[in-house]
């Protein structure tokens, strides 16, 4: 089977751009030199690796001044990892000039693509409609050509698609030469279905582009994913998905909500609200269905926290290493992080991995009570303006637990208002208690 003719250069571009430091490096060279118009060869003046490391370090820390140690660490990483890779691809040329080696952009077609130049004009994703972590996951997920074909195949269909149908559609698209779905045999689509299940769909789900229910064997494109608001994505890596996505956005007045799409997890018709794949909009709040999209939203909220981040975790099954890393990153950038859990194991893990967080023990039951085997308790609350309340339904012991969440954005949002009313006074007391008390003995603060 063959991939589309432009798959290889697109994959190369995504391989370069998925790593933030490579974006910062290329953007610094473009900005410093003579940036030619899109469609023409890019030419820049050479920069020393020391100067380039300083530019990259200031960009990734969003500070005009960085320490010598930070510059040195960045320079080491550039010298040993990123510059050699970019030289091998042909995007950079190295100019050894005595004790001050320099690099410059090469005349490479990658830098002539309009979508690439658009992204490099905004390497930190300030104009991207989601956090930079979501941008990074999106670029990483789309590096593989088959995942882009999966998106195009799902975009051509409304609602949730059975895995067998999706696998056959992928085979037909990869086959090219007018290969039709009916021409694909079970022998051809079965091994593709395996790779979708164990590799491609989980990666796309983690990026928030696809809703995938492993138990039901169905997948759907998340057409309200914020990534679709970025024109360069539809003009570049996912150009094959642009027409159907644009049609959905136009039919809904510029929004990506589509009332006709069925529930991605169950395949059932929409009821009581505006459904789109794994999302439901009702009364100013949004219901998200499926572990992948729920976790992606939680990470996005945590990554966007500016001053305060509150997380409650009912048990260790909700604790992912990536979440711990995000909480640690938030604390490092000056965000007040509060993590509450009734599980001693969770609290010990947070103390070890996020030492600057205030570890708390909830003293109330309204977020933790069982209701017909549905567990409430995992909450993400940022800046008292963005909220996510997760529920896990484990009522059917013969099936995997189903994860869903209610999300709200904005201070006037009903869900945000409820959480602010309940948690606000407790958070004010927690802040004072955390300042006045030495909690290094392991005793959690009462929440």
Short mmCIF file of C-alpha atoms in Angstrom, two decimals:
data_model
loop_
_atom_site.label_atom_id
_atom_site.label_comp_id
_atom_site.label_asym_id
_atom_site.label_seq_id
_atom_site.Cartn_x
_atom_site.Cartn_y
_atom_site.Cartn_z
CA UNK A 1 0.00 0.00 0.00
CA UNK A 2 1.20 3.49 -0.74
CA UNK A 3 0.69 6.73 1.09
CA UNK A 4 -0.46 9.92 -0.65
CA UNK A 5 2.35 11.52 -2.69
CA UNK A 6 2.75 14.43 -0.25
CA UNK A 7 2.83 12.21 2.84
CA UNK A 8 6.60 12.12 3.17
CA UNK A 9 7.32 15.89 3.08
CA UNK A 10 4.36 16.52 5.40
CA UNK A 11 5.65 13.89 7.82
CA UNK A 12 9.11 15.47 7.69
CA UNK A 13 7.68 18.90 8.42
CA UNK A 14 5.67 17.56 11.36
CA UNK A 15 8.72 15.70 12.66
CA UNK A 16 10.54 19.02 12.75
CA UNK A 17 7.71 21.13 14.14
CA UNK A 18 6.39 18.74 16.80
CA UNK A 19 9.41 19.47 19.01
CA UNK A 20 9.05 22.94 20.57
CA UNK A 21 12.78 23.68 20.63
CA UNK A 22 13.06 23.01 16.93
CA UNK A 23 10.22 25.46 16.26
CA UNK A 24 11.86 28.09 18.45
CA UNK A 25 15.21 27.54 16.74
CA UNK A 26 13.83 27.89 13.22
CA UNK A 27 11.67 30.85 14.21
CA UNK A 28 14.69 32.63 15.70
CA UNK A 29 16.67 32.17 12.49
CA UNK A 30 13.77 33.38 10.35
CA UNK A 31 13.21 36.43 12.51
CA UNK A 32 16.89 37.35 12.74
CA UNK A 33 17.57 37.12 9.03
CA UNK A 34 16.03 38.22 5.77
CA UNK A 35 12.68 36.42 5.86
CA UNK A 36 11.61 36.02 2.27
CA UNK A 37 8.01 35.89 1.12
CA UNK A 38 6.11 32.64 1.34
CA UNK A 39 6.75 30.53 -1.72
CA UNK A 40 10.29 31.78 -2.15
CA UNK A 41 13.49 30.25 -0.76
CA UNK A 42 14.20 31.30 2.82
CA UNK A 43 17.51 32.99 3.44
CA UNK A 44 18.88 34.06 6.77
CA UNK A 45 22.11 35.30 8.17
CA UNK A 46 24.06 32.77 10.18
CA UNK A 47 23.76 32.77 13.97
CA UNK A 48 26.21 31.41 16.47
CA UNK A 49 24.97 28.47 18.52
CA UNK A 50 25.48 30.51 21.66
CA UNK A 51 23.24 33.31 20.41
CA UNK A 52 20.71 30.81 19.11
CA UNK A 53 20.62 29.02 22.46
CA UNK A 54 19.88 32.33 24.18
CA UNK A 55 17.02 33.06 21.78
CA UNK A 56 15.53 29.60 22.31
CA UNK A 57 15.89 29.75 26.09
CA UNK A 58 14.17 33.13 26.32
CA UNK A 59 11.34 31.95 24.06
CA UNK A 60 10.59 28.77 25.98
CA UNK A 61 10.70 30.57 29.34
CA UNK A 62 8.85 33.64 28.03
CA UNK A 63 11.38 35.91 29.70
CA UNK A 64 13.67 38.54 28.19
CA UNK A 65 16.58 37.48 30.40
CA UNK A 66 17.72 33.94 31.26
CA UNK A 67 20.62 32.65 33.29
CA UNK A 68 23.94 31.50 31.88
CA UNK A 69 23.19 28.01 33.17
CA UNK A 70 19.87 27.87 31.32
CA UNK A 71 21.57 29.02 28.12
CA UNK A 72 24.32 26.45 28.55
CA UNK A 73 21.83 23.60 29.02
CA UNK A 74 19.86 24.72 25.99
CA UNK A 75 23.01 25.01 23.88
CA UNK A 76 24.08 21.47 24.84
CA UNK A 77 20.67 20.12 23.80
CA UNK A 78 20.78 21.99 20.49
CA UNK A 79 24.33 20.82 19.71
CA UNK A 80 23.76 17.16 20.50
CA UNK A 81 20.14 16.64 19.48
CA UNK A 82 18.30 19.20 17.40
CA UNK A 83 20.91 20.83 15.17
CA UNK A 84 22.27 17.47 13.90
CA UNK A 85 18.72 16.31 13.16
CA UNK A 86 17.86 19.47 11.25
CA UNK A 87 21.15 19.32 9.35
CA UNK A 88 20.42 15.70 8.37
CA UNK A 89 16.98 16.71 7.09
CA UNK A 90 18.56 19.55 5.12
CA UNK A 91 16.77 22.43 6.82
CA UNK A 92 19.95 23.78 8.45
CA UNK A 93 23.52 24.18 7.31
CA UNK A 94 26.35 24.21 9.82
CA UNK A 95 29.17 26.71 9.38
CA UNK A 96 32.21 25.85 11.48
CA UNK A 97 34.00 29.09 12.17
CA UNK A 98 36.77 28.40 14.64
CA UNK A 99 35.61 28.59 18.22
CA UNK A 100 32.21 29.99 17.32
CA UNK A 101 30.28 27.48 15.17
CA UNK A 102 27.26 28.96 13.48
CA UNK A 103 24.20 27.68 11.64
CA UNK A 104 21.89 29.11 8.99
CA UNK A 105 18.70 28.05 7.29
CA UNK A 106 19.14 26.09 4.11
CA UNK A 107 17.15 26.53 0.91
CA UNK A 108 14.67 23.76 1.73
CA UNK A 109 11.11 23.33 0.38
CA UNK A 110 9.84 22.70 3.90
CA UNK A 111 10.34 26.39 4.69
CA UNK A 112 8.44 27.43 1.58
CA UNK A 113 5.16 25.81 2.66
CA UNK A 114 2.68 28.48 3.73
CA UNK A 115 1.32 26.47 6.67
CA UNK A 116 4.85 25.89 7.98
CA UNK A 117 5.72 29.57 7.79
CA UNK A 118 2.45 30.45 9.53
CA UNK A 119 3.31 28.12 12.38
CA UNK A 120 6.87 29.41 12.63
CA UNK A 121 5.57 32.96 12.81
CA UNK A 122 3.87 31.88 16.05
CA UNK A 123 6.08 29.06 17.41
CA UNK A 124 4.69 29.15 20.96
CA UNK A 125 1.10 28.90 19.72
CA UNK A 126 -0.18 32.19 21.13
CA UNK A 127 -2.73 32.40 18.31
CA UNK A 128 -3.49 28.68 18.47
CA UNK A 129 -7.01 28.11 19.90
CA UNK A 130 -5.70 25.85 22.69
CA UNK A 131 -2.71 25.56 25.01
CA UNK A 132 0.75 24.95 23.56
CA UNK A 133 0.72 21.47 25.10
CA UNK A 134 -2.29 20.67 22.89
CA UNK A 135 -0.43 22.08 19.88
CA UNK A 136 2.54 19.83 20.66
CA UNK A 137 0.35 16.73 21.07
CA UNK A 138 -1.48 17.53 17.83
CA UNK A 139 1.71 17.90 15.81
CA UNK A 140 3.18 14.75 17.38
CA UNK A 141 0.05 12.70 16.71
CA UNK A 142 -0.12 13.76 13.06
CA UNK A 143 3.49 12.86 12.25
CA UNK A 144 2.35 9.41 11.12
CA UNK A 145 0.68 9.45 7.66
CA UNK A 146 -1.88 6.80 8.63
CA UNK A 147 -3.21 9.02 11.41
CA UNK A 148 -3.84 11.81 8.95
CA UNK A 149 -5.65 9.32 6.74
CA UNK A 150 -7.75 8.25 9.74
CA UNK A 151 -8.80 11.88 10.26
CA UNK A 152 -9.67 12.27 6.59
CA UNK A 153 -11.66 9.01 6.61
CA UNK A 154 -13.63 10.03 9.71
CA UNK A 155 -14.18 13.55 8.39
CA UNK A 156 -15.92 12.06 5.36
CA UNK A 157 -18.50 10.36 7.61
CA UNK A 158 -21.05 11.66 10.08
CA UNK A 159 -20.97 10.36 13.63
CA UNK A 160 -19.30 7.30 15.06
CA UNK A 161 -17.82 4.77 12.62
CA UNK A 162 -17.35 1.04 13.36
CA UNK A 163 -13.71 0.04 13.54
CA UNK A 164 -14.09 -2.40 10.65
CA UNK A 165 -15.49 0.31 8.38
CA UNK A 166 -12.78 2.75 9.38
CA UNK A 167 -10.01 0.19 8.80
CA UNK A 168 -11.41 -0.62 5.34
CA UNK A 169 -11.63 3.08 4.50
CA UNK A 170 -7.98 3.55 5.52
CA UNK A 171 -6.93 0.61 3.33
CA UNK A 172 -8.86 2.06 0.38
CA UNK A 173 -7.28 5.51 0.79
CA UNK A 174 -3.79 4.06 1.18
CA UNK A 175 -4.36 1.83 -1.84
CA UNK A 176 -4.98 4.78 -4.14
CA UNK A 177 -5.76 4.33 -7.84
CA UNK A 178 -9.49 4.60 -7.23
CA UNK A 179 -9.63 1.68 -4.82
CA UNK A 180 -13.16 1.40 -3.42
CA UNK A 181 -14.34 0.36 0.02
CA UNK A 182 -16.14 -2.67 -1.43
CA UNK A 183 -12.86 -3.85 -2.94
CA UNK A 184 -11.19 -4.19 0.45
CA UNK A 185 -11.15 -7.73 1.79
CA UNK A 186 -11.32 -8.75 5.44
CA UNK A 187 -7.81 -10.11 5.11
CA UNK A 188 -6.64 -6.60 4.19
CA UNK A 189 -8.49 -4.54 6.80
CA UNK A 190 -8.05 -6.81 9.84
CA UNK A 191 -4.33 -6.07 10.41
CA UNK A 192 -5.00 -2.35 9.85
CA UNK A 193 -7.72 -2.49 12.50
CA UNK A 194 -5.14 -3.86 14.93
CA UNK A 195 -2.79 -0.94 14.35
CA UNK A 196 -5.68 1.50 14.73
CA UNK A 197 -6.75 -0.03 18.03
CA UNK A 198 -3.33 -0.24 19.64
CA UNK A 199 -1.54 2.76 18.15
CA UNK A 200 -3.21 5.37 15.98
CA UNK A 201 -6.63 5.88 17.60
CA UNK A 202 -5.23 6.20 21.15
CA UNK A 203 -2.72 8.81 19.92
CA UNK A 204 -5.39 10.81 18.07
CA UNK A 205 -7.71 10.53 21.06
CA UNK A 206 -4.97 11.81 23.37
CA UNK A 207 -4.58 14.83 21.09
CA UNK A 208 -8.33 15.43 21.31
CA UNK A 209 -8.93 15.01 17.57
CA UNK A 210 -10.75 11.68 17.69
CA UNK A 211 -13.23 10.13 20.12
CA UNK A 212 -12.64 6.40 20.40
CA UNK A 213 -14.59 3.84 22.40
CA UNK A 214 -12.55 0.64 22.53
CA UNK A 215 -15.35 -1.37 24.12
CA UNK A 216 -17.90 -0.38 21.47
CA UNK A 217 -15.36 -0.53 18.65
CA UNK A 218 -16.35 2.87 17.25
CA UNK A 219 -14.55 6.11 16.50
CA UNK A 220 -15.58 9.61 15.46
CA UNK A 221 -13.84 12.84 14.58
CA UNK A 222 -14.21 15.44 17.32
CA UNK A 223 -15.34 18.25 15.05
CA UNK A 224 -15.58 20.73 17.94
CA UNK A 225 -11.92 20.22 18.83
CA UNK A 226 -10.33 23.68 19.13
CA UNK A 227 -7.61 22.66 16.66
CA UNK A 228 -10.07 22.95 13.79
CA UNK A 229 -10.22 26.71 14.31
CA UNK A 230 -6.59 26.90 13.15
CA UNK A 231 -6.61 27.46 9.39
CA UNK A 232 -3.01 26.35 8.86
CA UNK A 233 -3.88 22.86 10.15
CA UNK A 234 -6.61 22.43 7.55
CA UNK A 235 -4.51 24.01 4.83
CA UNK A 236 -1.49 21.84 5.61
CA UNK A 237 -1.34 18.46 7.42
CA UNK A 238 -5.11 17.81 7.34
CA UNK A 239 -5.98 19.34 4.00
CA UNK A 240 -7.87 16.15 3.09
CA UNK A 241 -10.20 16.82 6.03
CA UNK A 242 -10.68 20.53 5.30
CA UNK A 243 -13.80 20.38 3.11
CA UNK A 244 -16.05 18.33 5.44
CA UNK A 245 -14.81 20.18 8.53
CA UNK A 246 -15.40 23.54 6.84
CA UNK A 247 -18.90 22.39 5.86
CA UNK A 248 -19.70 21.55 9.48
CA UNK A 249 -18.36 24.92 10.68
CA UNK A 250 -20.30 26.83 8.01
CA UNK A 251 -23.57 24.99 8.66
CA UNK A 252 -23.35 25.86 12.35
CA UNK A 253 -22.61 29.54 11.85
CA UNK A 254 -18.85 29.33 12.30
CA UNK A 255 -19.01 26.99 15.27
CA UNK A 256 -17.83 23.43 14.97
CA UNK A 257 -20.84 22.04 16.81
CA UNK A 258 -22.98 19.74 14.65
CA UNK A 259 -26.35 18.68 16.02
CA UNK A 260 -26.75 15.70 13.70
CA UNK A 261 -23.72 13.76 14.82
CA UNK A 262 -24.44 10.78 17.09
CA UNK A 263 -22.75 9.93 20.37
CA UNK A 264 -19.27 8.59 19.58
CA UNK A 265 -19.16 6.24 22.52
CA UNK A 266 -22.55 4.55 22.08
CA UNK A 267 -23.66 5.40 18.57
CA UNK A 268 -27.02 6.57 19.97
CA UNK A 269 -28.83 9.59 18.60
CA UNK A 270 -28.44 12.95 20.25
CA UNK A 271 -30.91 13.73 23.02
CA UNK A 272 -31.48 16.93 25.01
CA UNK A 273 -28.78 19.26 23.78
CA UNK A 274 -26.36 19.86 20.95
CA UNK A 275 -24.27 16.74 20.40
CA UNK A 276 -21.03 16.57 18.49
CA UNK A 277 -19.14 13.31 18.52
CA UNK A 278 -18.12 12.99 22.14
CA UNK A 279 -19.37 16.40 23.28
CA UNK A 280 -22.79 17.71 24.28
CA UNK A 281 -23.58 21.41 24.77
CA UNK A 282 -26.46 22.26 27.09
CA UNK A 283 -27.32 25.25 29.23
CA UNK A 284 -23.89 26.84 28.84
CA UNK A 285 -22.00 23.70 29.90
CA UNK A 286 -20.38 20.97 27.87
CA UNK A 287 -20.52 17.23 28.42
CA UNK A 288 -17.46 15.34 27.18
CA UNK A 289 -17.66 11.59 26.71
CA UNK A 290 -14.68 9.23 26.59
CA UNK A 291 -11.49 8.96 28.61
CA UNK A 292 -9.25 10.42 25.87
CA UNK A 293 -11.18 13.67 25.29
CA UNK A 294 -11.84 14.07 29.03
CA UNK A 295 -8.16 13.71 29.92
CA UNK A 296 -7.19 16.04 27.06
CA UNK A 297 -9.52 18.74 28.38
CA UNK A 298 -8.16 18.34 31.91
CA UNK A 299 -4.60 18.74 30.66
CA UNK A 300 -5.59 21.78 28.60
CA UNK A 301 -7.18 23.47 31.63
CA UNK A 302 -4.16 22.73 33.82
CA UNK A 303 -1.72 23.98 31.17
CA UNK A 304 -3.64 27.24 30.83
CA UNK A 305 -3.81 28.05 34.55
CA UNK A 306 -2.30 31.46 35.30
CA UNK A 307 -2.69 31.96 39.07
CA UNK A 308 -4.47 29.06 40.74
CA UNK A 309 -5.02 25.38 39.94
CA UNK A 310 -7.17 23.08 42.07
CA UNK A 311 -7.33 19.36 41.38
CA UNK A 312 -9.14 16.65 43.33
CA UNK A 313 -8.29 13.01 42.68
CA UNK A 314 -10.52 10.29 44.21
CA UNK A 315 -8.02 7.46 43.85
CA UNK A 316 -4.78 6.38 42.18
CA UNK A 317 -6.51 5.21 39.00
CA UNK A 318 -7.02 8.89 38.05
CA UNK A 319 -3.38 9.82 38.58
CA UNK A 320 -1.29 9.93 35.42
CA UNK A 321 2.37 10.86 35.21
CA UNK A 322 1.62 13.50 32.59
CA UNK A 323 -0.83 15.13 35.01
CA UNK A 324 1.82 15.21 37.73
CA UNK A 325 4.28 16.77 35.29
CA UNK A 326 1.74 19.45 34.34
CA UNK A 327 1.01 20.29 37.97
CA UNK A 328 4.76 20.52 38.60
CA UNK A 329 5.16 22.81 35.58
CA UNK A 330 2.29 25.00 36.80
CA UNK A 331 3.87 25.31 40.26
CA UNK A 332 7.21 26.20 38.69
CA UNK A 333 5.68 29.07 36.70
CA UNK A 334 4.21 30.54 39.90
CA UNK A 335 0.71 29.03 39.91
CA UNK A 336 -0.72 28.14 43.34
CA UNK A 337 -1.41 24.41 42.99
CA UNK A 338 -3.76 22.57 45.38
CA UNK A 339 -4.20 18.81 45.03
CA UNK A 340 -6.82 17.15 47.20
CA UNK A 341 -7.39 13.44 47.66
CA UNK A 342 -8.76 11.10 50.29
CA UNK A 343 -6.21 8.51 49.15
CA UNK A 344 -2.97 8.54 51.22
CA UNK A 345 -1.14 6.96 48.28
CA UNK A 346 -2.18 9.78 45.97
CA UNK A 347 -1.15 12.41 48.52
CA UNK A 348 2.27 10.78 49.02
CA UNK A 349 2.82 10.61 45.27
CA UNK A 350 1.93 14.28 44.82
CA UNK A 351 4.25 15.33 47.64
CA UNK A 352 7.08 13.45 45.95
CA UNK A 353 6.45 14.59 42.37
CA UNK A 354 5.04 18.09 42.97
CA UNK A 355 6.81 19.35 46.11
CA UNK A 356 5.53 22.93 45.71
CA UNK A 357 1.87 21.88 45.65
CA UNK A 358 -0.39 22.20 48.68
CA UNK A 359 -1.58 18.66 49.41
CA UNK A 360 -5.07 18.56 50.87
CA UNK A 361 -7.61 16.10 52.24
CA UNK A 362 -11.24 16.88 51.30
CA UNK A 363 -13.42 17.21 54.39
CA UNK A 364 -16.75 17.19 52.57
CA UNK A 365 -18.63 14.54 50.60
CA UNK A 366 -20.40 16.40 47.85
CA UNK A 367 -17.64 15.58 45.32
CA UNK A 368 -16.95 12.05 46.50
CA UNK A 369 -20.24 10.33 47.24
CA UNK A 370 -21.22 7.20 45.24
CA UNK A 371 -24.43 7.47 43.24
CA UNK A 372 -25.59 4.19 41.68
CA UNK A 373 -21.97 3.12 41.17
CA UNK A 374 -21.14 6.41 39.44
CA UNK A 375 -18.14 8.06 41.05
CA UNK A 376 -17.78 11.81 41.24
CA UNK A 377 -14.60 13.26 42.61
CA UNK A 378 -12.08 14.16 39.92
CA UNK A 379 -12.19 17.94 39.50
CA UNK A 380 -9.94 20.38 37.65
CA UNK A 381 -10.57 24.04 38.49
CA UNK A 382 -8.29 26.78 37.12
CA UNK A 383 -8.27 30.46 38.10
CA UNK A 384 -11.89 30.08 39.29
CA UNK A 385 -12.85 30.49 35.61
CA UNK A 386 -12.46 27.04 33.99
CA UNK A 387 -13.87 23.84 35.42
CA UNK A 388 -14.05 20.13 34.70
CA UNK A 389 -15.96 17.61 36.83
CA UNK A 390 -15.34 13.99 35.83
CA UNK A 391 -17.61 11.01 36.46
CA UNK A 392 -16.80 7.34 36.03
CA UNK A 393 -19.63 4.87 35.57
CA UNK A 394 -18.60 1.38 36.67
CA UNK A 395 -22.11 0.03 37.16
CA UNK A 396 -21.66 -2.78 34.65
CA UNK A 397 -19.00 -5.06 36.05
CA UNK A 398 -18.73 -6.93 32.76
CA UNK A 399 -17.73 -3.81 30.83
CA UNK A 400 -15.01 -1.23 31.13
CA UNK A 401 -15.83 1.92 33.10
CA UNK A 402 -17.19 4.77 31.03
CA UNK A 403 -15.67 8.19 31.63
CA UNK A 404 -17.50 11.44 31.02
CA UNK A 405 -17.20 14.99 32.28
CA UNK A 406 -19.04 18.26 32.58
CA UNK A 407 -16.97 21.29 31.56
CA UNK A 408 -17.51 25.01 31.87
CA UNK A 409 -15.60 28.14 30.84
CA UNK A 410 -16.01 31.70 32.10
CA UNK A 411 -16.87 33.19 35.47
CA UNK A 412 -20.60 33.32 34.66
CA UNK A 413 -20.76 29.68 33.57
CA UNK A 414 -23.16 27.71 35.83
CA UNK A 415 -20.67 24.95 36.62
CA UNK A 416 -17.87 27.44 37.32
CA UNK A 417 -20.20 29.45 39.56
CA UNK A 418 -21.14 26.37 41.59
CA UNK A 419 -17.52 25.34 42.09
CA UNK A 420 -16.47 28.90 42.91
CA UNK A 421 -19.22 29.19 45.54
CA UNK A 422 -18.31 25.85 47.15
CA UNK A 423 -14.55 25.90 46.78
CA UNK A 424 -13.78 29.62 46.90
CA UNK A 425 -14.03 30.11 50.68
CA UNK A 426 -12.12 26.88 51.30
CA UNK A 427 -9.36 27.96 48.92
CA UNK A 428 -9.04 31.32 50.65
CA UNK A 429 -8.59 29.54 53.99
CA UNK A 430 -6.19 27.03 52.42
CA UNK A 431 -3.96 29.80 51.09
CA UNK A 432 -3.67 31.33 54.55
CA UNK A 433 -3.13 27.97 56.22
CA UNK A 434 -0.46 26.97 53.72
CA UNK A 435 1.44 30.21 54.35
CA UNK A 436 1.26 29.87 58.15
CA UNK A 437 1.95 26.19 58.56
CA UNK A 438 4.86 23.83 57.96
CA UNK A 439 3.31 20.89 56.10
CA UNK A 440 6.53 19.01 55.47
CA UNK A 441 5.55 16.46 58.10
CA UNK A 442 3.15 14.96 55.59
CA UNK A 443 -0.06 16.08 57.29
CA UNK A 444 -2.50 17.17 54.58
CA UNK A 445 -4.30 20.48 54.78
CA UNK A 446 -8.04 20.10 55.38
CA UNK A 447 -10.01 21.11 52.26
#
